[in-house]
PDB file of C-alpha atoms in Angstrom:
ATOM      1  CA  MET A   5     126.400 197.761 118.430  1.00  0.00           C
ATOM      2  CA  LEU A   6     128.261 197.652 121.613  1.00  0.00           C
ATOM      3  CA  LYS A   7     131.207 199.742 122.293  1.00  0.00           C
ATOM      4  CA  LEU A   8     134.011 199.010 124.790  1.00  0.00           C
ATOM      5  CA  TYR A   9     137.121 201.493 124.632  1.00  0.00           C
ATOM      6  CA  ASN A  10     136.449 202.291 121.046  1.00  0.00           C
ATOM      7  CA  THR A  11     136.112 198.330 120.068  1.00  0.00           C
ATOM      8  CA  GLU A  12     133.014 197.389 118.527  1.00  0.00           C
ATOM      9  CA  LEU A  13     131.334 194.632 119.360  1.00  0.00           C
ATOM     10  CA  SER A  14     128.170 192.878 117.913  1.00  0.00           C
ATOM     11  CA  SER A  15     127.909 190.236 120.557  1.00  0.00           C
ATOM     12  CA  ARG A  16     127.017 191.357 124.224  1.00  0.00           C
ATOM     13  CA  VAL A  17     128.383 188.109 126.044  1.00  0.00           C
ATOM     14  CA  LEU A  18     132.026 187.807 127.166  1.00  0.00           C
ATOM     15  CA  LEU A  19     133.053 184.245 128.451  1.00  0.00           C
ATOM     16  CA  GLY A  20     135.619 182.983 130.703  1.00  0.00           C
ATOM     17  CA  THR A  21     137.729 180.213 130.088  1.00  0.00           C
ATOM     18  CA  ALA A  22     138.037 178.353 133.141  1.00  0.00           C
ATOM     19  CA  GLN A  23     136.007 174.749 134.182  1.00  0.00           C
ATOM     20  CA  TYR A  24     135.003 173.725 131.736  1.00  0.00           C
ATOM     21  CA  PRO A  25     135.281 169.612 131.130  1.00  0.00           C
ATOM     22  CA  SER A  26     137.838 169.658 128.068  1.00  0.00           C
ATOM     23  CA  PRO A  27     139.492 172.024 126.126  1.00  0.00           C
ATOM     24  CA  ALA A  28     136.976 170.909 123.274  1.00  0.00           C
ATOM     25  CA  ILE A  29     134.214 171.925 124.920  1.00  0.00           C
ATOM     26  CA  LEU A  30     135.258 175.136 125.784  1.00  0.00           C
ATOM     27  CA  MET A  31     135.759 175.689 122.409  1.00  0.00           C
ATOM     28  CA  ASP A  32     132.442 174.885 121.517  1.00  0.00           C
ATOM     29  CA  ALA A  33     130.904 177.065 124.173  1.00  0.00           C
ATOM     30  CA  ILE A  34     132.913 179.731 123.005  1.00  0.00           C
ATOM     31  CA  LYS A  35     131.487 179.419 119.492  1.00  0.00           C
ATOM     32  CA  ALA A  36     127.872 178.686 120.706  1.00  0.00           C
ATOM     33  CA  SER A  37     127.610 181.821 122.849  1.00  0.00           C
ATOM     34  CA  GLY A  38     129.135 183.962 119.896  1.00  0.00           C
ATOM     35  CA  THR A  39     131.334 185.726 122.131  1.00  0.00           C
ATOM     36  CA  GLU A  40     133.937 188.088 120.559  1.00  0.00           C
ATOM     37  CA  ILE A  41     135.798 188.741 123.863  1.00  0.00           C
ATOM     38  CA  VAL A  42     137.209 185.841 126.592  1.00  0.00           C
ATOM     39  CA  THR A  43     138.857 185.898 129.495  1.00  0.00           C
ATOM     40  CA  VAL A  44     142.079 184.390 130.944  1.00  0.00           C
ATOM     41  CA  SER A  45     144.584 184.951 133.531  1.00  0.00           C
ATOM     42  CA  LEU A  46     148.370 184.250 134.293  1.00  0.00           C
ATOM     43  CA  ARG A  47     149.654 181.673 136.835  1.00  0.00           C
ATOM     44  CA  ARG A  48     152.991 180.126 137.326  1.00  0.00           C
ATOM     45  CA  GLU A  49     154.334 178.157 134.774  1.00  0.00           C
ATOM     46  CA  MET A  50     155.887 174.630 135.740  1.00  0.00           C
ATOM     47  CA  ALA A  51     159.684 174.513 135.188  1.00  0.00           C
ATOM     48  CA  GLY A  52     160.358 172.398 132.272  1.00  0.00           C
ATOM     49  CA  GLY A  53     156.472 172.773 131.199  1.00  0.00           C
ATOM     50  CA  LYS A  54     154.676 174.424 128.278  1.00  0.00           C
ATOM     51  CA  SER A  55     151.313 174.353 129.589  1.00  0.00           C
ATOM     52  CA  GLY A  56     150.669 178.111 128.952  1.00  0.00           C
ATOM     53  CA  ASP A  57     151.334 177.661 125.324  1.00  0.00           C
ATOM     54  CA  LYS A  58     149.068 174.792 124.462  1.00  0.00           C
ATOM     55  CA  PHE A  59     146.240 176.910 126.151  1.00  0.00           C
ATOM     56  CA  TRP A  60     146.892 180.010 124.607  1.00  0.00           C
ATOM     57  CA  SER A  61     147.301 178.947 121.152  1.00  0.00           C
ATOM     58  CA  LEU A  62     143.951 177.497 121.453  1.00  0.00           C
ATOM     59  CA  ILE A  63     142.649 180.664 122.555  1.00  0.00           C
ATOM     60  CA  ARG A  64     144.301 182.435 119.485  1.00  0.00           C
ATOM     61  CA  SER A  65     143.116 180.173 116.981  1.00  0.00           C
ATOM     62  CA  LEU A  66     139.737 181.659 118.084  1.00  0.00           C
ATOM     63  CA  GLY A  67     140.562 184.941 116.736  1.00  0.00           C
ATOM     64  CA  THR A  68     138.516 186.663 119.494  1.00  0.00           C
ATOM     65  CA  HIS A  69     139.550 189.369 121.811  1.00  0.00           C
ATOM     66  CA  VAL A  70     141.374 188.416 124.640  1.00  0.00           C
ATOM     67  CA  LEU A  71     140.631 190.291 128.120  1.00  0.00           C
ATOM     68  CA  PRO A  72     143.138 188.869 130.667  1.00  0.00           C
ATOM     69  CA  ASN A  73     142.212 189.546 134.550  1.00  0.00           C
ATOM     70  CA  THR A  74     144.160 189.706 137.644  1.00  0.00           C
ATOM     71  CA  ALA A  75     142.061 186.979 139.670  1.00  0.00           C
ATOM     72  CA  GLY A  76     143.142 186.163 142.918  1.00  0.00           C
ATOM     73  CA  CYS A  77     145.013 189.807 143.564  1.00  0.00           C
ATOM     74  CA  HIS A  78     144.142 191.020 147.051  1.00  0.00           C
ATOM     75  CA  THR A  79     146.766 194.096 147.097  1.00  0.00           C
ATOM     76  CA  VAL A  80     146.847 196.890 144.745  1.00  0.00           C
ATOM     77  CA  ARG A  81     150.363 195.804 144.202  1.00  0.00           C
ATOM     78  CA  GLU A  82     149.724 192.465 143.214  1.00  0.00           C
ATOM     79  CA  ALA A  83     146.937 193.411 140.647  1.00  0.00           C
ATOM     80  CA  VAL A  84     149.098 196.265 139.380  1.00  0.00           C
ATOM     81  CA  LEU A  85     151.776 194.093 138.730  1.00  0.00           C
ATOM     82  CA  THR A  86     149.707 191.224 137.310  1.00  0.00           C
ATOM     83  CA  ALA A  87     148.077 193.488 135.297  1.00  0.00           C
ATOM     84  CA  GLN A  88     151.885 194.945 133.928  1.00  0.00           C
ATOM     85  CA  MET A  89     152.788 190.942 133.391  1.00  0.00           C
ATOM     86  CA  ALA A  90     149.325 190.272 131.534  1.00  0.00           C
ATOM     87  CA  ARG A  91     149.741 193.331 129.006  1.00  0.00           C
ATOM     88  CA  ASP A  92     153.569 191.832 128.308  1.00  0.00           C
ATOM     89  CA  VAL A  93     152.485 188.392 127.401  1.00  0.00           C
ATOM     90  CA  PHE A  94     148.748 189.136 125.891  1.00  0.00           C
ATOM     91  CA  THR A  95     150.193 192.167 123.912  1.00  0.00           C
ATOM     92  CA  THR A  96     146.846 193.931 125.015  1.00  0.00           C
ATOM     93  CA  ASP A  97     146.104 196.981 127.528  1.00  0.00           C
ATOM     94  CA  TRP A  98     142.575 195.506 128.223  1.00  0.00           C
ATOM     95  CA  ILE A  99     142.641 193.948 131.705  1.00  0.00           C
ATOM     96  CA  LYS A 100     139.744 192.934 134.031  1.00  0.00           C
ATOM     97  CA  LEU A 101     140.925 194.474 137.036  1.00  0.00           C
ATOM     98  CA  GLU A 102     139.823 192.179 140.286  1.00  0.00           C
ATOM     99  CA  VAL A 103     141.288 193.271 143.532  1.00  0.00           C
ATOM    100  CA  ILE A 104     139.370 190.750 145.837  1.00  0.00           C
ATOM    101  CA  GLY A 105     138.587 191.864 149.511  1.00  0.00           C
ATOM    102  CA  ASN A 106     136.799 188.651 151.296  1.00  0.00           C
ATOM    103  CA  HIS A 107     137.864 185.135 150.709  1.00  0.00           C
ATOM    104  CA  ASP A 108     134.215 183.927 151.261  1.00  0.00           C
ATOM    105  CA  THR A 109     132.182 186.070 149.282  1.00  0.00           C
ATOM    106  CA  LEU A 110     135.175 187.093 146.773  1.00  0.00           C
ATOM    107  CA  GLN A 111     133.648 190.468 147.106  1.00  0.00           C
ATOM    108  CA  PRO A 112     136.024 193.057 145.654  1.00  0.00           C
ATOM    109  CA  ASP A 113     138.120 195.615 147.967  1.00  0.00           C
ATOM    110  CA  VAL A 114     136.747 198.387 146.416  1.00  0.00           C
ATOM    111  CA  PHE A 115     139.318 201.163 147.815  1.00  0.00           C
ATOM    112  CA  ALA A 116     142.098 199.079 146.602  1.00  0.00           C
ATOM    113  CA  LEU A 117     140.127 198.439 143.445  1.00  0.00           C
ATOM    114  CA  VAL A 118     139.883 202.396 142.706  1.00  0.00           C
ATOM    115  CA  GLU A 119     143.582 203.072 143.529  1.00  0.00           C
ATOM    116  CA  ALA A 120     144.922 200.158 141.557  1.00  0.00           C
ATOM    117  CA  ALA A 121     142.490 201.504 138.372  1.00  0.00           C
ATOM    118  CA  ARG A 122     143.692 204.860 138.782  1.00  0.00           C
ATOM    119  CA  ILE A 123     147.483 203.622 138.637  1.00  0.00           C
ATOM    120  CA  LEU A 124     146.607 201.320 135.862  1.00  0.00           C
ATOM    121  CA  SER A 125     144.540 204.038 133.676  1.00  0.00           C
ATOM    122  CA  ASP A 126     147.575 206.508 134.285  1.00  0.00           C
ATOM    123  CA  ASP A 127     149.475 203.954 132.728  1.00  0.00           C
ATOM    124  CA  GLY A 128     147.783 203.374 129.878  1.00  0.00           C
ATOM    125  CA  PHE A 129     145.625 200.276 130.551  1.00  0.00           C
ATOM    126  CA  LYS A 130     142.069 200.083 129.539  1.00  0.00           C
ATOM    127  CA  VAL A 131     140.521 199.008 132.579  1.00  0.00           C
ATOM    128  CA  PHE A 132     137.382 196.812 133.458  1.00  0.00           C
ATOM    129  CA  PRO A 133     136.834 197.004 137.005  1.00  0.00           C
ATOM    130  CA  TYR A 134     135.314 194.137 138.757  1.00  0.00           C
ATOM    131  CA  THR A 135     133.419 196.259 141.347  1.00  0.00           C
ATOM    132  CA  THR A 136     129.692 195.766 143.372  1.00  0.00           C
ATOM    133  CA  ASP A 137     126.825 197.240 142.512  1.00  0.00           C
ATOM    134  CA  ASP A 138     127.178 200.687 144.630  1.00  0.00           C
ATOM    135  CA  LEU A 139     126.971 204.232 142.966  1.00  0.00           C
ATOM    136  CA  ILE A 140     129.437 205.692 145.057  1.00  0.00           C
ATOM    137  CA  VAL A 141     132.309 203.397 143.850  1.00  0.00           C
ATOM    138  CA  ALA A 142     131.319 203.496 140.279  1.00  0.00           C
ATOM    139  CA  GLU A 143     131.347 207.147 140.499  1.00  0.00           C
ATOM    140  CA  ARG A 144     135.304 207.021 141.683  1.00  0.00           C
ATOM    141  CA  LEU A 145     135.930 204.287 139.457  1.00  0.00           C
ATOM    142  CA  LEU A 146     135.125 206.549 136.600  1.00  0.00           C
ATOM    143  CA  GLU A 147     136.908 209.503 137.854  1.00  0.00           C
ATOM    144  CA  ALA A 148     139.927 207.206 138.165  1.00  0.00           C
ATOM    145  CA  GLY A 149     139.719 206.793 134.023  1.00  0.00           C
ATOM    146  CA  CYS A 150     137.618 203.741 133.664  1.00  0.00           C
ATOM    147  CA  GLU A 151     135.450 203.842 130.664  1.00  0.00           C
ATOM    148  CA  VAL A 152     133.578 200.339 131.341  1.00  0.00           C
ATOM    149  CA  LEU A 153     132.275 199.075 134.240  1.00  0.00           C
ATOM    150  CA  MET A 154     131.696 195.289 135.495  1.00  0.00           C
ATOM    151  CA  PRO A 155     129.485 195.382 138.470  1.00  0.00           C
ATOM    152  CA  TRP A 156     128.458 191.668 140.353  1.00  0.00           C
ATOM    153  CA  CYS A 157     124.755 191.264 140.588  1.00  0.00           C
ATOM    154  CA  ALA A 158     125.824 188.541 143.074  1.00  0.00           C
ATOM    155  CA  PRO A 159     129.005 186.794 144.418  1.00  0.00           C
ATOM    156  CA  ILE A 160     130.903 185.129 141.865  1.00  0.00           C
ATOM    157  CA  GLY A 161     129.998 181.464 140.895  1.00  0.00           C
ATOM    158  CA  SER A 162     127.046 181.868 143.138  1.00  0.00           C
ATOM    159  CA  ALA A 163     124.549 181.547 140.303  1.00  0.00           C
ATOM    160  CA  LEU A 164     122.024 183.939 142.696  1.00  0.00           C
ATOM    161  CA  GLY A 165     121.320 186.164 140.062  1.00  0.00           C
ATOM    162  CA  PRO A 166     120.452 189.634 140.797  1.00  0.00           C
ATOM    163  CA  LEU A 167     120.035 190.346 144.024  1.00  0.00           C
ATOM    164  CA  ASN A 168     119.796 193.900 144.378  1.00  0.00           C
ATOM    165  CA  MET A 169     117.393 195.320 141.992  1.00  0.00           C
ATOM    166  CA  HIS A 170     117.342 198.604 143.364  1.00  0.00           C
ATOM    167  CA  ALA A 171     120.888 199.334 143.306  1.00  0.00           C
ATOM    168  CA  LEU A 172     120.968 197.856 139.435  1.00  0.00           C
ATOM    169  CA  ARG A 173     118.467 200.370 138.235  1.00  0.00           C
ATOM    170  CA  SER A 174     120.253 202.936 140.206  1.00  0.00           C
ATOM    171  CA  LEU A 175     123.499 202.341 138.832  1.00  0.00           C
ATOM    172  CA  ARG A 176     121.992 201.980 135.041  1.00  0.00           C
ATOM    173  CA  GLY A 177     119.932 205.286 135.479  1.00  0.00           C
ATOM    174  CA  ASN A 178     122.981 207.406 136.958  1.00  0.00           C
ATOM    175  CA  PHE A 179     125.329 206.244 134.393  1.00  0.00           C
ATOM    176  CA  PRO A 180     123.293 205.948 131.147  1.00  0.00           C
ATOM    177  CA  ASP A 181     126.315 206.024 128.445  1.00  0.00           C
ATOM    178  CA  VAL A 182     128.722 204.362 130.291  1.00  0.00           C
ATOM    179  CA  PRO A 183     128.912 200.523 128.892  1.00  0.00           C
ATOM    180  CA  MET A 184     128.369 198.509 132.053  1.00  0.00           C
ATOM    181  CA  ILE A 185     128.722 194.506 131.871  1.00  0.00           C
ATOM    182  CA  ILE A 186     127.146 192.159 134.713  1.00  0.00           C
ATOM    183  CA  ASP A 187     130.154 190.245 135.507  1.00  0.00           C
ATOM    184  CA  ALA A 188     129.348 187.672 138.213  1.00  0.00           C
ATOM    185  CA  GLY A 189     126.550 185.843 139.809  1.00  0.00           C
ATOM    186  CA  LEU A 190     124.451 184.757 137.031  1.00  0.00           C
ATOM    187  CA  GLY A 191     123.252 181.239 137.052  1.00  0.00           C
ATOM    188  CA  ARG A 192     120.491 181.066 134.266  1.00  0.00           C
ATOM    189  CA  PRO A 193     119.477 182.675 131.155  1.00  0.00           C
ATOM    190  CA  SER A 194     116.591 184.036 132.942  1.00  0.00           C
ATOM    191  CA  HIS A 195     119.234 186.208 135.112  1.00  0.00           C
ATOM    192  CA  ALA A 196     120.793 187.565 132.048  1.00  0.00           C
ATOM    193  CA  ALA A 197     117.754 188.611 130.457  1.00  0.00           C
ATOM    194  CA  THR A 198     116.500 190.117 133.472  1.00  0.00           C
ATOM    195  CA  VAL A 199     119.884 192.070 133.785  1.00  0.00           C
ATOM    196  CA  MET A 200     119.639 193.255 129.970  1.00  0.00           C
ATOM    197  CA  GLU A 201     116.005 194.062 130.389  1.00  0.00           C
ATOM    198  CA  LEU A 202     117.282 196.533 132.997  1.00  0.00           C
ATOM    199  CA  GLY A 203     119.576 198.130 130.226  1.00  0.00           C
ATOM    200  CA  PHE A 204     122.874 196.655 130.936  1.00  0.00           C
ATOM    201  CA  ASP A 205     125.154 196.388 128.211  1.00  0.00           C
ATOM    202  CA  ALA A 206     126.256 193.087 128.110  1.00  0.00           C
ATOM    203  CA  ILE A 207     127.252 189.988 130.664  1.00  0.00           C
ATOM    204  CA  LEU A 208     130.293 188.191 131.575  1.00  0.00           C
ATOM    205  CA  LEU A 209     129.971 184.319 132.432  1.00  0.00           C
ATOM    206  CA  ASN A 210     131.998 181.272 133.135  1.00  0.00           C
ATOM    207  CA  THR A 211     130.723 179.410 135.838  1.00  0.00           C
ATOM    208  CA  ALA A 212     127.029 179.093 134.793  1.00  0.00           C
ATOM    209  CA  VAL A 213     128.207 177.847 131.248  1.00  0.00           C
ATOM    210  CA  ALA A 214     131.631 175.519 132.157  1.00  0.00           C
ATOM    211  CA  LYS A 215     129.431 173.732 135.305  1.00  0.00           C
ATOM    212  CA  ALA A 216     126.293 173.078 133.236  1.00  0.00           C
ATOM    213  CA  GLY A 217     125.332 169.910 132.503  1.00  0.00           C
ATOM    214  CA  ASP A 218     125.789 170.724 128.446  1.00  0.00           C
ATOM    215  CA  PRO A 219     128.095 174.199 128.442  1.00  0.00           C
ATOM    216  CA  VAL A 220     127.855 174.458 124.658  1.00  0.00           C
ATOM    217  CA  ALA A 221     123.796 174.055 124.776  1.00  0.00           C
ATOM    218  CA  MET A 222     124.028 176.742 128.134  1.00  0.00           C
ATOM    219  CA  ALA A 223     126.179 178.599 126.032  1.00  0.00           C
ATOM    220  CA  SER A 224     123.411 179.027 123.555  1.00  0.00           C
ATOM    221  CA  ALA A 225     120.676 179.324 126.056  1.00  0.00           C
ATOM    222  CA  PHE A 226     122.577 182.864 127.316  1.00  0.00           C
ATOM    223  CA  ALA A 227     123.283 184.058 123.811  1.00  0.00           C
ATOM    224  CA  LYS A 228     119.773 183.688 123.093  1.00  0.00           C
ATOM    225  CA  ALA A 229     118.689 185.603 126.743  1.00  0.00           C
ATOM    226  CA  VAL A 230     120.925 188.156 126.360  1.00  0.00           C
ATOM    227  CA  ASP A 231     119.922 188.957 122.836  1.00  0.00           C
ATOM    228  CA  ALA A 232     116.174 188.889 123.932  1.00  0.00           C
ATOM    229  CA  GLY A 233     116.949 190.823 127.091  1.00  0.00           C
ATOM    230  CA  HIS A 234     118.618 193.549 125.227  1.00  0.00           C
ATOM    231  CA  VAL A 235     115.826 193.541 122.461  1.00  0.00           C
ATOM    232  CA  ALA A 236     112.809 194.277 125.083  1.00  0.00           C
ATOM    233  CA  PHE A 237     114.880 196.769 126.606  1.00  0.00           C
ATOM    234  CA  HIS A 238     114.539 199.200 123.598  1.00  0.00           C
ATOM    235  CA  ALA A 239     111.498 197.756 122.568  1.00  0.00           C
ATOM    236  CA  GLY A 240     109.729 199.705 125.970  1.00  0.00           C
ATOM    237  CA  MET A 241     108.268 197.043 127.863  1.00  0.00           C
ATOM    238  CA  LEU A 242     104.840 197.616 129.974  1.00  0.00           C
ATOM    239  CA  GLU A 243     105.128 198.697 133.770  1.00  0.00           C
ATOM    240  CA  PRO A 244     103.163 195.981 136.160  1.00  0.00           C
ATOM    241  CA  ARG A 245     100.235 197.167 137.303  1.00  0.00           C
ATOM    242  CA  ASP A 246      97.995 195.525 140.204  1.00  0.00           C
ATOM    243  CA  VAL A 247      94.647 195.511 138.406  1.00  0.00           C
ATOM    244  CA  ALA A 248      93.765 193.305 135.611  1.00  0.00           C
ATOM    245  CA  VAL A 249      93.285 195.210 131.993  1.00  0.00           C
ATOM    246  CA  PRO A 250      91.455 193.219 129.351  1.00  0.00           C
ATOM    247  CA  SER A 251      93.488 192.523 126.217  1.00  0.00           C
ATOM    248  CA  THR A 252      90.118 191.881 124.160  1.00  0.00           C
ATOM    249  CA  PRO A 253      88.388 194.876 123.065  1.00  0.00           C
ATOM    250  CA  VAL A 254      85.640 195.270 125.575  1.00  0.00           C
ATOM    251  CA  ILE A 255      83.290 197.486 123.182  1.00  0.00           C
ATOM    252  CA  GLY A 256      81.081 195.124 120.932  1.00  0.00           C
ATOM    253  CA  ARG A 257      81.048 192.281 123.090  1.00  0.00           C
ATOM    254  CA  ALA A 258      77.742 190.226 122.975  1.00  0.00           C
ATOM    255  CA  VAL A 259      75.435 190.856 125.384  1.00  0.00           C
ATOM    256  CA  PHE A 260      73.149 187.773 126.456  1.00  0.00           C
ATOM    257  CA  THR A 261      71.053 188.386 129.558  1.00  0.00           C
TER     258      THR A 261
ATOM    259  CA  MET B  30     173.045 181.648 144.044  1.00  0.00           C
ATOM    260  CA  LYS B  31     170.289 180.949 145.835  1.00  0.00           C
ATOM    261  CA  LEU B  32     166.788 181.763 144.517  1.00  0.00           C
ATOM    262  CA  LEU B  33     162.899 181.989 145.300  1.00  0.00           C
ATOM    263  CA  VAL B  34     161.490 180.873 141.534  1.00  0.00           C
ATOM    264  CA  ASN B  35     157.524 181.142 141.840  1.00  0.00           C
ATOM    265  CA  GLY B  36     157.755 180.180 145.402  1.00  0.00           C
ATOM    266  CA  GLU B  37     160.180 177.476 145.620  1.00  0.00           C
ATOM    267  CA  PRO B  38     164.026 177.381 146.820  1.00  0.00           C
ATOM    268  CA  HIS B  39     166.821 177.117 143.601  1.00  0.00           C
ATOM    269  CA  ASP B  40     170.511 176.921 143.289  1.00  0.00           C
ATOM    270  CA  VAL B  41     171.592 178.315 140.409  1.00  0.00           C
ATOM    271  CA  SER B  42     174.385 179.313 138.432  1.00  0.00           C
ATOM    272  CA  ALA B  43     172.767 181.560 136.015  1.00  0.00           C
ATOM    273  CA  GLN B  44     173.717 185.079 136.207  1.00  0.00           C
ATOM    274  CA  SER B  45     170.868 186.703 134.513  1.00  0.00           C
ATOM    275  CA  LEU B  46     166.958 185.873 133.986  1.00  0.00           C
ATOM    276  CA  ASP B  47     167.337 184.988 130.455  1.00  0.00           C
ATOM    277  CA  ALA B  48     169.806 182.170 131.573  1.00  0.00           C
ATOM    278  CA  LEU B  49     167.773 181.267 134.610  1.00  0.00           C
ATOM    279  CA  LEU B  50     164.971 180.368 132.323  1.00  0.00           C
ATOM    280  CA  ALA B  51     166.961 178.244 130.148  1.00  0.00           C
ATOM    281  CA  GLU B  52     168.719 176.517 133.249  1.00  0.00           C
ATOM    282  CA  LEU B  53     165.778 175.678 134.919  1.00  0.00           C
ATOM    283  CA  GLU B  54     164.211 174.551 131.331  1.00  0.00           C
ATOM    284  CA  PHE B  55     161.360 176.900 131.227  1.00  0.00           C
ATOM    285  CA  GLN B  56     160.638 175.944 127.607  1.00  0.00           C
ATOM    286  CA  GLY B  57     157.369 177.977 126.877  1.00  0.00           C
ATOM    287  CA  GLU B  58     157.345 180.777 124.419  1.00  0.00           C
ATOM    288  CA  TRP B  59     154.548 182.811 126.053  1.00  0.00           C
ATOM    289  CA  LEU B  60     156.398 183.391 129.470  1.00  0.00           C
ATOM    290  CA  ALA B  61     155.893 186.896 131.776  1.00  0.00           C
ATOM    291  CA  THR B  62     158.494 187.743 134.295  1.00  0.00           C
ATOM    292  CA  ALA B  63     158.806 189.857 137.182  1.00  0.00           C
ATOM    293  CA  LEU B  64     161.815 190.264 139.831  1.00  0.00           C
ATOM    294  CA  ASN B  65     161.349 190.984 143.335  1.00  0.00           C
ATOM    295  CA  GLY B  66     157.831 192.316 141.985  1.00  0.00           C
ATOM    296  CA  GLU B  67     159.044 194.196 139.257  1.00  0.00           C
ATOM    297  CA  LEU B  68     157.805 193.561 135.919  1.00  0.00           C
ATOM    298  CA  VAL B  69     160.664 192.367 134.042  1.00  0.00           C
ATOM    299  CA  ARG B  70     159.766 192.694 129.920  1.00  0.00           C
ATOM    300  CA  SER B  71     160.983 189.708 127.990  1.00  0.00           C
ATOM    301  CA  PRO B  72     163.480 191.907 125.614  1.00  0.00           C
ATOM    302  CA  GLU B  73     164.847 193.187 129.151  1.00  0.00           C
ATOM    303  CA  ARG B  74     165.526 189.707 130.583  1.00  0.00           C
ATOM    304  CA  GLN B  75     168.877 189.171 129.140  1.00  0.00           C
ATOM    305  CA  ALA B  76     170.418 192.474 130.714  1.00  0.00           C
ATOM    306  CA  CYS B  77     168.267 191.339 133.970  1.00  0.00           C
ATOM    307  CA  ARG B  78     170.813 190.685 136.552  1.00  0.00           C
ATOM    308  CA  LEU B  79     170.221 188.095 139.107  1.00  0.00           C
ATOM    309  CA  ASN B  80     171.396 188.424 142.941  1.00  0.00           C
ATOM    310  CA  GLU B  81     171.372 186.231 145.756  1.00  0.00           C
ATOM    311  CA  GLY B  82     167.791 185.575 147.338  1.00  0.00           C
ATOM    312  CA  ASP B  83     166.091 187.372 144.456  1.00  0.00           C
ATOM    313  CA  LYS B  84     162.315 185.939 144.388  1.00  0.00           C
ATOM    314  CA  VAL B  85     161.715 185.742 140.631  1.00  0.00           C
ATOM    315  CA  GLU B  86     157.969 184.658 139.269  1.00  0.00           C
ATOM    316  CA  ILE B  87     157.396 183.214 136.056  1.00  0.00           C
ATOM    317  CA  LEU B  88     154.032 182.915 134.950  1.00  0.00           C
ATOM    318  CA  THR B  89     152.021 181.594 131.747  1.00  0.00           C
ATOM    319  CA  PRO B  90     148.591 182.318 130.021  1.00  0.00           C
ATOM    320  CA  ARG B  91     145.859 180.218 131.917  1.00  0.00           C
ATOM    321  CA  GLN B  92     142.065 179.609 131.711  1.00  0.00           C
ATOM    322  CA  GLY B  93     140.355 182.508 133.766  1.00  0.00           C
ATOM    323  CA  GLY B  94     137.245 183.998 134.271  1.00  0.00           C
TER     324      GLY B  94
END
């Protein structure tokens, strides 16, 4: 059972709600993924419009947990205010904290991230920080009050999959008891299985599902891969070796010469 | 009074944030508001006075990753 800030969850998939071909496909993908946490954002409303109400009604009908994000924020001030506004609307103290430092890579500004995480944690938020795979930043985020970490494995939406296995192993090994969710960069189910086999606790997906040819089928495929990787991690996998080892018993084989 | 609402200039007669939402016909039930970079919670909007040149942000739930 996955436990995030005292909330127990049976699914290890978190799913973003953006970029789907239609609301119906979004809903079906959420169901197919089995997720219990969906991410949402806050954006400017149009005068005379009720666009947010329609979307929010749809999400609320699912009965899942909601994890609002601070996507698009580039400063501590923007991120903190967006988090406060999200808490007011979504009535949750969960926040996926993003403070972007680079327009091209969407790499988090980890210095601002730590500062914002500290401010929000002190204000009672349960912070889910979108961070890099840097070990020291992870340590600082934990010191700032975060009880969950969300490292990327590659830039958001890049579909590159895990780029730095050493860094990911190092993170997992250094913080064995901290729930860690791989947040960004996954492109295919095998990527998800790979990071789960490293012992990560969950993954957060959006683009890889939403932009797939068949998002609903892809959501299901990712769910299976996550389960497979998680079970495999606990089942004790063989370490690779350079020489062959026969699987069929050698003793008792026939000798024909 | 001239205000900047979601980055757009508006000339309004509303004196409070609550009245501004009504005047500009923000009809959604699920709105988050900020005045000059500070959160204004829903129950505080009626008492939130506006001044010339204020910057108002009105946000609503959207898809997100």
